[in-house]
PDB file of C-alpha atoms in Angstrom:
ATOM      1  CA  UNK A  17     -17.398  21.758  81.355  1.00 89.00           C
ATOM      2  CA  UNK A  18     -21.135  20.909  80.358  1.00 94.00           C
ATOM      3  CA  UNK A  19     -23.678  21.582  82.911  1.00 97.00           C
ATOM      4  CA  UNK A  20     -26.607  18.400  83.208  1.00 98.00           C
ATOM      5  CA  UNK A  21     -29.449  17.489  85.293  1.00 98.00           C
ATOM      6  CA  UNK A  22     -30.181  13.887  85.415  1.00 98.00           C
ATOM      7  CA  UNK A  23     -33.970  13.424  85.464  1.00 98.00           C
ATOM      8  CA  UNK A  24     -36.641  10.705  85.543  1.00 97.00           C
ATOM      9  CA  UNK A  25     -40.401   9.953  84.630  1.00 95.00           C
ATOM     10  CA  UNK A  26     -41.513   6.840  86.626  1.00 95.00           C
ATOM     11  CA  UNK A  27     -37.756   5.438  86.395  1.00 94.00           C
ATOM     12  CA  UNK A  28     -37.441   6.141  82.410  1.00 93.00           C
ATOM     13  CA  UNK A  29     -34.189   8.387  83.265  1.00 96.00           C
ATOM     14  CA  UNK A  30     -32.107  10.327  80.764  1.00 97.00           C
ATOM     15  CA  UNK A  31     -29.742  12.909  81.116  1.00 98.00           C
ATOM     16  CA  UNK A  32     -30.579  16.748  80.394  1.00 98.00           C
ATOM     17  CA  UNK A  33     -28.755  19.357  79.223  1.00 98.00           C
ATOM     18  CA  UNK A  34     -29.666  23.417  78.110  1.00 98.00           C
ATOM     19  CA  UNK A  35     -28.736  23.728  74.221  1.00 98.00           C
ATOM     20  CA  UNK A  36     -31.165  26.849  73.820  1.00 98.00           C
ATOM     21  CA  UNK A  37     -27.486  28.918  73.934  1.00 96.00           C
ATOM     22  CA  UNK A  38     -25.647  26.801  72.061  1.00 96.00           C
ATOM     23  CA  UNK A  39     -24.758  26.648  68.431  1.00 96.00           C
ATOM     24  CA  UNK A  40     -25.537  24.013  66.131  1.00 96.00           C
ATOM     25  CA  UNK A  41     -21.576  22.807  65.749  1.00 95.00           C
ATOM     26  CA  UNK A  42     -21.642  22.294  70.012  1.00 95.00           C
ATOM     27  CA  UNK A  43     -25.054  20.489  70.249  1.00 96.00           C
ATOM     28  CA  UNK A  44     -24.112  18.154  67.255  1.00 96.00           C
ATOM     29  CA  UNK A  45     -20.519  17.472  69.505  1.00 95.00           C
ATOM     30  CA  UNK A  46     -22.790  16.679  72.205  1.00 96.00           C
ATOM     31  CA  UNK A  47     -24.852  14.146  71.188  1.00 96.00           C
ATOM     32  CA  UNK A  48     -22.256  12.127  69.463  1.00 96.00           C
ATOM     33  CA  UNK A  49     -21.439  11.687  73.313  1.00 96.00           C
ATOM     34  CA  UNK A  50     -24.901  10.039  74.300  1.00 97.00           C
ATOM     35  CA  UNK A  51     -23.633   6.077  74.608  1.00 97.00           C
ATOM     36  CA  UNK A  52     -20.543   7.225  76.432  1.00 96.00           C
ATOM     37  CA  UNK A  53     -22.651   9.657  78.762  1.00 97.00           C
ATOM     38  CA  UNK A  54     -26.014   6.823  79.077  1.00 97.00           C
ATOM     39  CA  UNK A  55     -23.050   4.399  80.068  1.00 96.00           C
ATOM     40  CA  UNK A  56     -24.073   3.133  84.041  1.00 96.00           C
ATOM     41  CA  UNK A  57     -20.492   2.156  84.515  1.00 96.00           C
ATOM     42  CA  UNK A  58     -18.365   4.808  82.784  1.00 94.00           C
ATOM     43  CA  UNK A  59     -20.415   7.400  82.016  1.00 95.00           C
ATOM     44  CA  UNK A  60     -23.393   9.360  84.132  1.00 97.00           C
ATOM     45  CA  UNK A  61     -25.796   6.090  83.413  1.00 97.00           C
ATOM     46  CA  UNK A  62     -29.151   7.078  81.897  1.00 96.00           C
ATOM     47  CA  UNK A  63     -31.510   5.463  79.310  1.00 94.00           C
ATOM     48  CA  UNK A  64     -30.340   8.079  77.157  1.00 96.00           C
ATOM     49  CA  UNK A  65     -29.702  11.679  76.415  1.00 98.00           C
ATOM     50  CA  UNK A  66     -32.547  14.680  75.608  1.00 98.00           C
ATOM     51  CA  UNK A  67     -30.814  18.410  74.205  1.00 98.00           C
ATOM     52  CA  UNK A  68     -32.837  20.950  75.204  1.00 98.00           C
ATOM     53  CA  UNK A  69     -32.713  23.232  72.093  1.00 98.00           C
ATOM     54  CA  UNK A  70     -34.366  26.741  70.503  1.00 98.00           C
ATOM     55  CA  UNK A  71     -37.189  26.047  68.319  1.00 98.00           C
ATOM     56  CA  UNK A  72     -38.385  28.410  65.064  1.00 97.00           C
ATOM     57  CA  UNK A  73     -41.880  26.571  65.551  1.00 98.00           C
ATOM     58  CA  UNK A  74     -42.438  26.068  69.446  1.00 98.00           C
ATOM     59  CA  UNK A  75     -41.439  27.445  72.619  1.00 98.00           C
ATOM     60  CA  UNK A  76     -38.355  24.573  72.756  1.00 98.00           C
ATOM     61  CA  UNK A  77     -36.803  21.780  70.936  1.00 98.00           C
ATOM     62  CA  UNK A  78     -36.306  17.932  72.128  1.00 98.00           C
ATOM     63  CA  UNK A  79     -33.679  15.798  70.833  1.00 98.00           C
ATOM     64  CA  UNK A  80     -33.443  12.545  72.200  1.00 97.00           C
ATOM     65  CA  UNK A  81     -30.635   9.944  72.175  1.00 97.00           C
ATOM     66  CA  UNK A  82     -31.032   6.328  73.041  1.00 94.00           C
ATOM     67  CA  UNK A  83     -28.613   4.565  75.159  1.00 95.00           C
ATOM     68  CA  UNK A  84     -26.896   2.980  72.285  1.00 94.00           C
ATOM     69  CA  UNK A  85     -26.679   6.601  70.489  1.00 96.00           C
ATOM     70  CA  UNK A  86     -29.359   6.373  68.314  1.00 95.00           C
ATOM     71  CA  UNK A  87     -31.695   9.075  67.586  1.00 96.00           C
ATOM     72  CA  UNK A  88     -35.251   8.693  68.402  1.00 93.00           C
ATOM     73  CA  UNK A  89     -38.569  10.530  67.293  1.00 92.00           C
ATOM     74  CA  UNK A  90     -40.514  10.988  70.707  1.00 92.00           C
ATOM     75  CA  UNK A  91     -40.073   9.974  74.641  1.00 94.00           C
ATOM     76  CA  UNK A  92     -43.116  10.239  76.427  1.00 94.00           C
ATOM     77  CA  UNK A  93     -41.486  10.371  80.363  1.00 95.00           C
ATOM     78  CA  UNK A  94     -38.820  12.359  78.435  1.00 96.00           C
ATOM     79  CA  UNK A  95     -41.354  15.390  77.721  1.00 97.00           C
ATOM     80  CA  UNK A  96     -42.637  15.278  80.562  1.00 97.00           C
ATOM     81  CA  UNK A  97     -39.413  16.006  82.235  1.00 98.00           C
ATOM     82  CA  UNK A  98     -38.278  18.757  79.782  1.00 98.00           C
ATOM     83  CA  UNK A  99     -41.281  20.707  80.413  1.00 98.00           C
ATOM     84  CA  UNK A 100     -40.405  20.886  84.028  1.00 98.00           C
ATOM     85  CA  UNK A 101     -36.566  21.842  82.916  1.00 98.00           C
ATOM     86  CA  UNK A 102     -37.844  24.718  81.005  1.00 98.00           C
ATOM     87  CA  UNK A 103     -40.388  26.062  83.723  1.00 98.00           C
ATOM     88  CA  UNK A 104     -38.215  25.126  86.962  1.00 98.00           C
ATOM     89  CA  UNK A 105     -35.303  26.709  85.428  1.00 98.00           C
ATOM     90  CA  UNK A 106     -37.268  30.011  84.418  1.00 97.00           C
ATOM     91  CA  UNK A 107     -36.570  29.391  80.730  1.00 98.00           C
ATOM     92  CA  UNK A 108     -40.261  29.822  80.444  1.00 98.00           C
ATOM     93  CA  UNK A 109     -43.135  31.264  83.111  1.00 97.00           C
ATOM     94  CA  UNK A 110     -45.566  29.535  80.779  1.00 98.00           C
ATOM     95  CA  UNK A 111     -47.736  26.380  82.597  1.00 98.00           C
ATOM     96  CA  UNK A 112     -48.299  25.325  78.883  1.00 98.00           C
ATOM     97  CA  UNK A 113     -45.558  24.825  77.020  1.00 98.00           C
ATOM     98  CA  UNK A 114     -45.260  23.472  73.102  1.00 98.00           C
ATOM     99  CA  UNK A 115     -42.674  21.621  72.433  1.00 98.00           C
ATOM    100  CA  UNK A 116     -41.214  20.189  68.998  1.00 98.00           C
ATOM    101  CA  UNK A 117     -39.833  16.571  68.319  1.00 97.00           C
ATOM    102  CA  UNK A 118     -39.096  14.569  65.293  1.00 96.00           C
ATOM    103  CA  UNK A 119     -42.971  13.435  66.017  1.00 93.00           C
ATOM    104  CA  UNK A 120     -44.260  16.829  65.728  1.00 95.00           C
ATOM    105  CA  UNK A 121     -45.185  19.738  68.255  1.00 96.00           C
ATOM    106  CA  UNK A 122     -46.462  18.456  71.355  1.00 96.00           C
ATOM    107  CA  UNK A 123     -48.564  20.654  74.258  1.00 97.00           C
ATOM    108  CA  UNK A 124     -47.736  19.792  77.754  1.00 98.00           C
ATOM    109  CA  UNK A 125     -49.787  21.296  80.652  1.00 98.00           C
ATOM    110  CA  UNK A 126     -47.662  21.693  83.527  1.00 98.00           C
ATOM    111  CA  UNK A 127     -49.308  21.236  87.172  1.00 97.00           C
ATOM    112  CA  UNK A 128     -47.048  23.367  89.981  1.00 97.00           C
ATOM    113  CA  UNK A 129     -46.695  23.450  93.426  1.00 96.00           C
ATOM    114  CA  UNK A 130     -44.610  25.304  95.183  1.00 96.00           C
ATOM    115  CA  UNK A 131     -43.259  27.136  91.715  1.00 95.00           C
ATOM    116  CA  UNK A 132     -42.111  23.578  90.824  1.00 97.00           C
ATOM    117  CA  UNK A 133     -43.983  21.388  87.967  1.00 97.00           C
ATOM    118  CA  UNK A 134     -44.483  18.276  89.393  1.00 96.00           C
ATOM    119  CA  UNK A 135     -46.996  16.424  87.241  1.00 96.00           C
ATOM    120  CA  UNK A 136     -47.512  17.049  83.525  1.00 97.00           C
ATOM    121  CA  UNK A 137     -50.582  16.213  80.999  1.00 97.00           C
ATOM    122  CA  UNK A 138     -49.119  15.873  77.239  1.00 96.00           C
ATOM    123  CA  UNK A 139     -51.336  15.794  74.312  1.00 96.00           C
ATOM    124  CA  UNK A 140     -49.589  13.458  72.467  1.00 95.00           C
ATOM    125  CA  UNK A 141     -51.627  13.444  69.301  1.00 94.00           C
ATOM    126  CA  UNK A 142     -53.172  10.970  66.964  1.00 96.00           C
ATOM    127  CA  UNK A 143     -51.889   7.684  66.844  1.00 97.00           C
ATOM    128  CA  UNK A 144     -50.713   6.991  63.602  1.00 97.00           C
ATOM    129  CA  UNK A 145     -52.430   2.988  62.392  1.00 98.00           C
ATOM    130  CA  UNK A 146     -51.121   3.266  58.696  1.00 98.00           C
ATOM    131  CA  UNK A 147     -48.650   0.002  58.461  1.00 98.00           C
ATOM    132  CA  UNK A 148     -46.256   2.075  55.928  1.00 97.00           C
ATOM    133  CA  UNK A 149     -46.624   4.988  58.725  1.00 97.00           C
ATOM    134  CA  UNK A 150     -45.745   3.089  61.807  1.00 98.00           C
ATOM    135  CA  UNK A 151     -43.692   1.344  60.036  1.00 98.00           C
ATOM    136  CA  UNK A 152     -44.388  -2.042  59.946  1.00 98.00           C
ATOM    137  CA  UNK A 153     -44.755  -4.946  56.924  1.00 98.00           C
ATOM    138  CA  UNK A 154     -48.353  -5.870  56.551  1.00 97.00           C
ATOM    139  CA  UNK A 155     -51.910  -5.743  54.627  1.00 95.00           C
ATOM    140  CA  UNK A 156     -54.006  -4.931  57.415  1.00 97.00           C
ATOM    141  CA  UNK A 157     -55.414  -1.742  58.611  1.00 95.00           C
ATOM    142  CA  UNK A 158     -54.957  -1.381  62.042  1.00 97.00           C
ATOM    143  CA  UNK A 159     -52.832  -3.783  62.476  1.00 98.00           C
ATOM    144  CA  UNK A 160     -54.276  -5.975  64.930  1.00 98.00           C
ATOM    145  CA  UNK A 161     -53.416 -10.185  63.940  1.00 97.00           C
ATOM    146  CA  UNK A 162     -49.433  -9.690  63.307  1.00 98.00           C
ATOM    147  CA  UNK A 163     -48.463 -13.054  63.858  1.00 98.00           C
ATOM    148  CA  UNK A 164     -44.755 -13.455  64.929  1.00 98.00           C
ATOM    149  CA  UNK A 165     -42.872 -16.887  66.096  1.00 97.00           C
ATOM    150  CA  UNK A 166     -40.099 -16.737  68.503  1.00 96.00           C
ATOM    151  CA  UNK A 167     -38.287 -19.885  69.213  1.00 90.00           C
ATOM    152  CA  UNK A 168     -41.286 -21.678  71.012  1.00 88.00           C
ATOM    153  CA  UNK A 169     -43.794 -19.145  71.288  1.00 94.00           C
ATOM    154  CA  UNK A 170     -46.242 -17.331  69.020  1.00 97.00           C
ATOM    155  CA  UNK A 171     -46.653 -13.547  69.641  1.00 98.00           C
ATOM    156  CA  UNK A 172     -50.344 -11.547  68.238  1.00 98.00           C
ATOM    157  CA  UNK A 173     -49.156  -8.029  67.495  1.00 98.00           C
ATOM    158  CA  UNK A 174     -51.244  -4.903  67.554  1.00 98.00           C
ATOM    159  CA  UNK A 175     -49.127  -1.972  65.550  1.00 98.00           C
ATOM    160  CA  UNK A 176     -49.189   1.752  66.548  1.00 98.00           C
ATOM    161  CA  UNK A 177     -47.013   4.672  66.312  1.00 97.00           C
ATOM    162  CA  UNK A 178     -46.587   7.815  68.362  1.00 95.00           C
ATOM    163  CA  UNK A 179     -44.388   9.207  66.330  1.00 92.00           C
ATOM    164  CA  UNK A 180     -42.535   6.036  67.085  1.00 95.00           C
ATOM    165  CA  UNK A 181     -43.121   2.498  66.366  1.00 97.00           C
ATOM    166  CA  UNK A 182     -44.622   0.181  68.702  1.00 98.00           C
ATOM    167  CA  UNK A 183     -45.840  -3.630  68.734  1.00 98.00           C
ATOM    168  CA  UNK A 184     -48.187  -4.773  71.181  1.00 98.00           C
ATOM    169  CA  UNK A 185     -49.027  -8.225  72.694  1.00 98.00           C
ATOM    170  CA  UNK A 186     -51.420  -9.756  75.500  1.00 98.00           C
ATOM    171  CA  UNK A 187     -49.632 -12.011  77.640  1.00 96.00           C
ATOM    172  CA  UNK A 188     -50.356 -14.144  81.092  1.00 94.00           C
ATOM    173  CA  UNK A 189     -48.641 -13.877  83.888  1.00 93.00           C
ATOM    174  CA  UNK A 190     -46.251 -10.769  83.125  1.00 96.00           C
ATOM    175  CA  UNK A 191     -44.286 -10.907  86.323  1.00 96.00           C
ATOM    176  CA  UNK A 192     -42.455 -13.934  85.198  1.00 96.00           C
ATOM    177  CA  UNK A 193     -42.614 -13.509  82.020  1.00 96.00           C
ATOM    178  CA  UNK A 194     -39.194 -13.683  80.099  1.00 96.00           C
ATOM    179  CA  UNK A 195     -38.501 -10.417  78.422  1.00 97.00           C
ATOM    180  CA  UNK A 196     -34.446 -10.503  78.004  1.00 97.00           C
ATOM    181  CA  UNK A 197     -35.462 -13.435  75.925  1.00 96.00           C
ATOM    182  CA  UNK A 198     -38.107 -12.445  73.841  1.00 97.00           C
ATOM    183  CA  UNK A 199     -37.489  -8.545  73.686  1.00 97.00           C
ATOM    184  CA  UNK A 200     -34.287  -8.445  71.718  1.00 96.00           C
ATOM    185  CA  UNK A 201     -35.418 -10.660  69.022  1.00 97.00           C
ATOM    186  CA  UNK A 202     -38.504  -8.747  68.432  1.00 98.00           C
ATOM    187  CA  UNK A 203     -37.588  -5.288  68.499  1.00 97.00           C
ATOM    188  CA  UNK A 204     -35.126  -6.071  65.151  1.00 97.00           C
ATOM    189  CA  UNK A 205     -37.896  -8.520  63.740  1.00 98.00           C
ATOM    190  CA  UNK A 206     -38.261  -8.350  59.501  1.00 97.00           C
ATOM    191  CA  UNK A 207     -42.057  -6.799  59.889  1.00 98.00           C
ATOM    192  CA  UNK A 208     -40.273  -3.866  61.418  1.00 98.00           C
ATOM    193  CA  UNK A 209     -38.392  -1.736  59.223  1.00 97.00           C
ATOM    194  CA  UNK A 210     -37.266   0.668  61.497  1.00 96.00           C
ATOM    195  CA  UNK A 211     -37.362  -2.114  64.741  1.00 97.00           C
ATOM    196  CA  UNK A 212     -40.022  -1.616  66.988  1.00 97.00           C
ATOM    197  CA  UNK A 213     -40.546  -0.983  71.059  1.00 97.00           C
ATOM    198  CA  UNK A 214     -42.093  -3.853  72.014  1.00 98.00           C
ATOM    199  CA  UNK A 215     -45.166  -4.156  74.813  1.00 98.00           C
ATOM    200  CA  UNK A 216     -45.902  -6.895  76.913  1.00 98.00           C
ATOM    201  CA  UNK A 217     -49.437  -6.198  78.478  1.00 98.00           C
ATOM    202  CA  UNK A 218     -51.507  -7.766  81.028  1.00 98.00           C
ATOM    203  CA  UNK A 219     -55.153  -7.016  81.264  1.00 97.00           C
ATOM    204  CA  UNK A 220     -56.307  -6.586  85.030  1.00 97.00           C
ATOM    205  CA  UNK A 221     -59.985  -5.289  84.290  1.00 96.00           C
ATOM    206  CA  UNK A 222     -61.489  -2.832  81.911  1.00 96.00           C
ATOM    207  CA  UNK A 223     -59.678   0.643  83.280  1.00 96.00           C
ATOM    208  CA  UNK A 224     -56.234  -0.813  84.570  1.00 97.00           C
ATOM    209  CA  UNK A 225     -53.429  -2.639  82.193  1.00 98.00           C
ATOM    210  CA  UNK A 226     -49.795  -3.828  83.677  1.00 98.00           C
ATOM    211  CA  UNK A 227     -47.097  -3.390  80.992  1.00 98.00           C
ATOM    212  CA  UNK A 228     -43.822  -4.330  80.764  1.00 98.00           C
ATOM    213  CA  UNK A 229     -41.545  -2.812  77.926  1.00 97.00           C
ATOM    214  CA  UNK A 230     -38.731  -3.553  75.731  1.00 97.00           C
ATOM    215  CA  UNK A 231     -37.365  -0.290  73.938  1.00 94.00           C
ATOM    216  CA  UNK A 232     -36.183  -0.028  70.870  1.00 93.00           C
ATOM    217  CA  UNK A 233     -31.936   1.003  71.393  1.00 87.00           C
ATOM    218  CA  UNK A 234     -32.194   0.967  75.000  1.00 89.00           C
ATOM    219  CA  UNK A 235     -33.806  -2.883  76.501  1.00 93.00           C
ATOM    220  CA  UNK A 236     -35.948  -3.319  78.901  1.00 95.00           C
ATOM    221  CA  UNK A 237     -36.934   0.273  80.981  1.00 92.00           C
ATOM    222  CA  UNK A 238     -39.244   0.968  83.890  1.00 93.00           C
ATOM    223  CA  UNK A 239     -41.566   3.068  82.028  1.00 92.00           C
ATOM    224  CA  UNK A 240     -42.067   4.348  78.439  1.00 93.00           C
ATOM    225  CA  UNK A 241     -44.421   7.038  77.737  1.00 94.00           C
ATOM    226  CA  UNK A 242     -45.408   6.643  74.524  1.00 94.00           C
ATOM    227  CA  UNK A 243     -45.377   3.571  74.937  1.00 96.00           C
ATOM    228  CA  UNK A 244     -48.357   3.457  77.463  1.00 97.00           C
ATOM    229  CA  UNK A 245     -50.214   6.043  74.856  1.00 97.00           C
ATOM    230  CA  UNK A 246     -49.984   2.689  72.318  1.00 98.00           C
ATOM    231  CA  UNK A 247     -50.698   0.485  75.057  1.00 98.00           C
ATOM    232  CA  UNK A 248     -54.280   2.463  75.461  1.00 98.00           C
ATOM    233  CA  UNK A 249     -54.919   2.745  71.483  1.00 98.00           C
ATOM    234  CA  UNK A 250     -54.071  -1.290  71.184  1.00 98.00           C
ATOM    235  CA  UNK A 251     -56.323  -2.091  74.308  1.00 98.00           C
ATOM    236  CA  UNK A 252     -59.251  -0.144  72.554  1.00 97.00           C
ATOM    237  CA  UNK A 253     -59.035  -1.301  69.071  1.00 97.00           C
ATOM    238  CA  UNK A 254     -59.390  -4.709  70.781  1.00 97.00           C
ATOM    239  CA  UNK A 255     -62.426  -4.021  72.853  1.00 97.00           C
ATOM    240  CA  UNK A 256     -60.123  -4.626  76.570  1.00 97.00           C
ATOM    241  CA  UNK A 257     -60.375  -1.306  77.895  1.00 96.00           C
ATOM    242  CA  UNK A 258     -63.463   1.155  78.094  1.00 91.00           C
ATOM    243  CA  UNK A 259     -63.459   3.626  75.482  1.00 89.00           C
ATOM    244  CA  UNK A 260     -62.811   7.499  76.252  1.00 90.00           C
ATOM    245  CA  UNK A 261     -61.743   6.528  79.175  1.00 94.00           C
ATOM    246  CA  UNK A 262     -59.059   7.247  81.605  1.00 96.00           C
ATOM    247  CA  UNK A 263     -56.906   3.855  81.753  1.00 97.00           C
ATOM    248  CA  UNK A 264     -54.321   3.205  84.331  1.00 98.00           C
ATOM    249  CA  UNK A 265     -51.187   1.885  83.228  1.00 98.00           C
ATOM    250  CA  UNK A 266     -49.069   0.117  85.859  1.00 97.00           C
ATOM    251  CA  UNK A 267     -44.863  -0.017  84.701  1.00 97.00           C
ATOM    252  CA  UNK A 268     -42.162  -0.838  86.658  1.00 96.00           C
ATOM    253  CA  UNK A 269     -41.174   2.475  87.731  1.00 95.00           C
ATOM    254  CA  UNK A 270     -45.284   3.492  88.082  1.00 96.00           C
ATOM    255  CA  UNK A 271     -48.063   3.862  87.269  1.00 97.00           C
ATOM    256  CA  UNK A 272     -49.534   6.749  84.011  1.00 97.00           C
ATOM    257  CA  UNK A 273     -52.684   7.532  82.858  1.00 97.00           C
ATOM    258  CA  UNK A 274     -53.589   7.569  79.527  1.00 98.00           C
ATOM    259  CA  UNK A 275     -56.937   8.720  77.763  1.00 97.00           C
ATOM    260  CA  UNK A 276     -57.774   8.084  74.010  1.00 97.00           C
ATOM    261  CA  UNK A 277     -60.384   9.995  71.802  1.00 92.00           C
ATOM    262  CA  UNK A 278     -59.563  12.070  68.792  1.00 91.00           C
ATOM    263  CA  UNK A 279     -55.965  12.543  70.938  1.00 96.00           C
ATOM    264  CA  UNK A 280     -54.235  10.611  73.359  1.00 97.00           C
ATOM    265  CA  UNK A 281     -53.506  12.478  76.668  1.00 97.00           C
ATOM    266  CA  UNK A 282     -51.061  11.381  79.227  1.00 97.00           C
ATOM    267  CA  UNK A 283     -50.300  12.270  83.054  1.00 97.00           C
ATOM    268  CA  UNK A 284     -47.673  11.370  84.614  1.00 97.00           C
ATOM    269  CA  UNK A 285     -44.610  12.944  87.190  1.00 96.00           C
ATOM    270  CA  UNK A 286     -41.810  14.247  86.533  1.00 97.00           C
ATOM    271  CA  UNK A 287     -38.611  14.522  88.871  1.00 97.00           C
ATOM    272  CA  UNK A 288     -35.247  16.243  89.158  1.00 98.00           C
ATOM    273  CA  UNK A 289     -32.504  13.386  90.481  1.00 98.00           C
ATOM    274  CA  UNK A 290     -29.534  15.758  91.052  1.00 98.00           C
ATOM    275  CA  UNK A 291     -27.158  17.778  89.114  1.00 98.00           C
ATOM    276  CA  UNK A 292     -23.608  17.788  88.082  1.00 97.00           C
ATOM    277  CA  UNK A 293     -20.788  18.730  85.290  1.00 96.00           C
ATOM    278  CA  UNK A 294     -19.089  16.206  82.606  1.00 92.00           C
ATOM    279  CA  UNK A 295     -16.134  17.300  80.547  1.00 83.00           C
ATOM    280  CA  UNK A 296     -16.640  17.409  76.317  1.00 73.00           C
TER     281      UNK A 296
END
C-alpha cells in the first residue's frame, strides 16, 4: 500500500506522495500510474500526480504528472503545495525551501501559523521570451502578434514560458466565453511544438486580470500557477498592467498574486484535502 495526500492550490488539485525513501525502480512504477490515479471516476481524481523525491541539487525533487500521464516541467499551485508537504510533515524545519523541477531550482518562502505553512511566495524565475525556448513557431521577439484562426474566431497570442509553454490572449466577456471549444484546438495548434497552456484573460483595470485556463494534458482547471506568472509577463509586455507591480489574478478556484521585475514572484495558499492509501 502507497501512502498519498491529496492537495490543492486554489482548486489546481493533484495527488502527493513521499518518494524521498524510495528507489528509482518504485518511483518510476509509480508514475506510470498517474492517469489511472488522476481518474475522478476510477481512480483518486486529481489534475494530476507530483512525486516528492531526494534531490543532489536542492533540498527536494518535484515530478509532476498530468492527468493524461504526461510529464510536465513546472506547476505553479503544485509547488506551492509540496513546500507545505515537506515542512508540515517535518521532512524539513526550513521556512525556505529550494526545490528542483524540470524548469530548474525554485525558492519557496513558506508563511506558518500554527506550525502549518499556509501561504507560500515562489520565485519562479525569469520568464523565458525566446520563440525556440518557449517553444513556439515564429520570427518575433517577444512574441506578442501570434495570429491564430479557430473556426470563426481570430485569437492574438502573447508567448511565454515558465519553464513551460504558455499562449496568451485578451478576450471580452470571459464568463461566457467558450473554452471547451476553443481550448482543445489550441493547446495542439502547429505554432506549438510541444502544445501550449492556453490563457484566456480579461483586463478589469491596471492591477487586477480575470483568467481562465486551458492546460496543456489536463483541460480546463481552476487555477494554474505558472500560468498566472505568464499572465503578468504578457499583461506587461503589452502595457495592461502597471509595471513592478503586484497584480491580482482572479481564477476559478481564486485569486494569486503575481509580481514581475528581473523575477516573477507568486503568493498564493496551499491546502491539505485529506489523506488515504491506494494499492500499486
Amino acid at each position: 500500500m502507497i501512502n498519498f495526500t491529496k492537495m490543492e492550490g486554489l482548486g489546481n488539485d493533484y495527488v502527493y506522495i513521499d518518494c524521498t525513501n524510495m528507489q528509482e525502480d518504485e518511483i518510476i512504477k509509480i508514475s506510470k500510474l498517474a492517469k489511472k490515479i488522476s481518474d475522478r471516476h476510477f481512480g483518486i481524481g486529481s489534475d494530476g500526480l507530483i512525486l516528492i523525491c531526494k534531490s543532489d541539487i536542492a533540498d527536494f525533487k518535484m515530478k509532476m504528472f498530468n492527468s493524461d500521464g504526461t510529464e510536465a516541467e513546472m506547476c505553479g499551485n503544485g509547488i506551492r503545495c509540496v513546500a507545505k508537504f515537506v515542512y508540515d510533515n517535518a521532512l524539513t524545519k526550513n521556512k525556505t525551501i529550494n526545490i528542483e523541477t524540470l524548469a530548474g531550482i525554485k525558492k519557496i518562502e513558506l508563511n506558518i501559523e500554527n506550525n502549518k505553512a499556509i501561504l507560500a511566495t515562489v520565485n519562479m524565475g525569469k520568464p523565458i521570451l525566446e520563440p525556440k525556448e518557449i517553444p513556439v513557431i515564429s520570427e518575433e521577439k517577444p512574441v506578442k502578434n501570434l495570429k491564430i484562426k479557430v473556426e470563426d474566431k481570430e485569437f492574438t497570442f502573447t508567448c511565454v514560458s515558465m519553464g513551460n509553454p504558455h499562449a496568451i490572449t485578451v478576450i471580452d466577456n470571459i464568463d461566457n466565453f467558450n473554452i471547451e471549444k476553443y481550448g482543445p484546438i489550441l493547446e495542439k495548434d502547429e505554432h506549438f511544438t510541444k502544445k501550449a497552456n492556453i490563457e484566456f484573460i480579461e483586463i478589469i483595470d491596471k492591477t487586477h486580470i480575470k483568467m481562465r485556463v486551458w492546460e496543456r494534458g489536463a483541460g480546463e482547471t481552476l487555477a494554474c500557477g505558472t500560468g498566472a506568472c505568464a499572465v503578468c509577463v504578457s499583461a506587461t509586455l503589452n502595457n495592461l498592467v502597471e509595471k513592478n507591480k503586484e497584480i491580482e489574478i482572479q481564477l476559478l478556484g481564486g485569486t494569486l498574486k503575481i509580481r514581475w521585475d528581473e523575477f516573477v514572484y507568486m503568493t498564493g495558499p496551499a491546502k491539505t484535502v485529506f489523506t488515504g492509501k491506494f494499492s500499486v
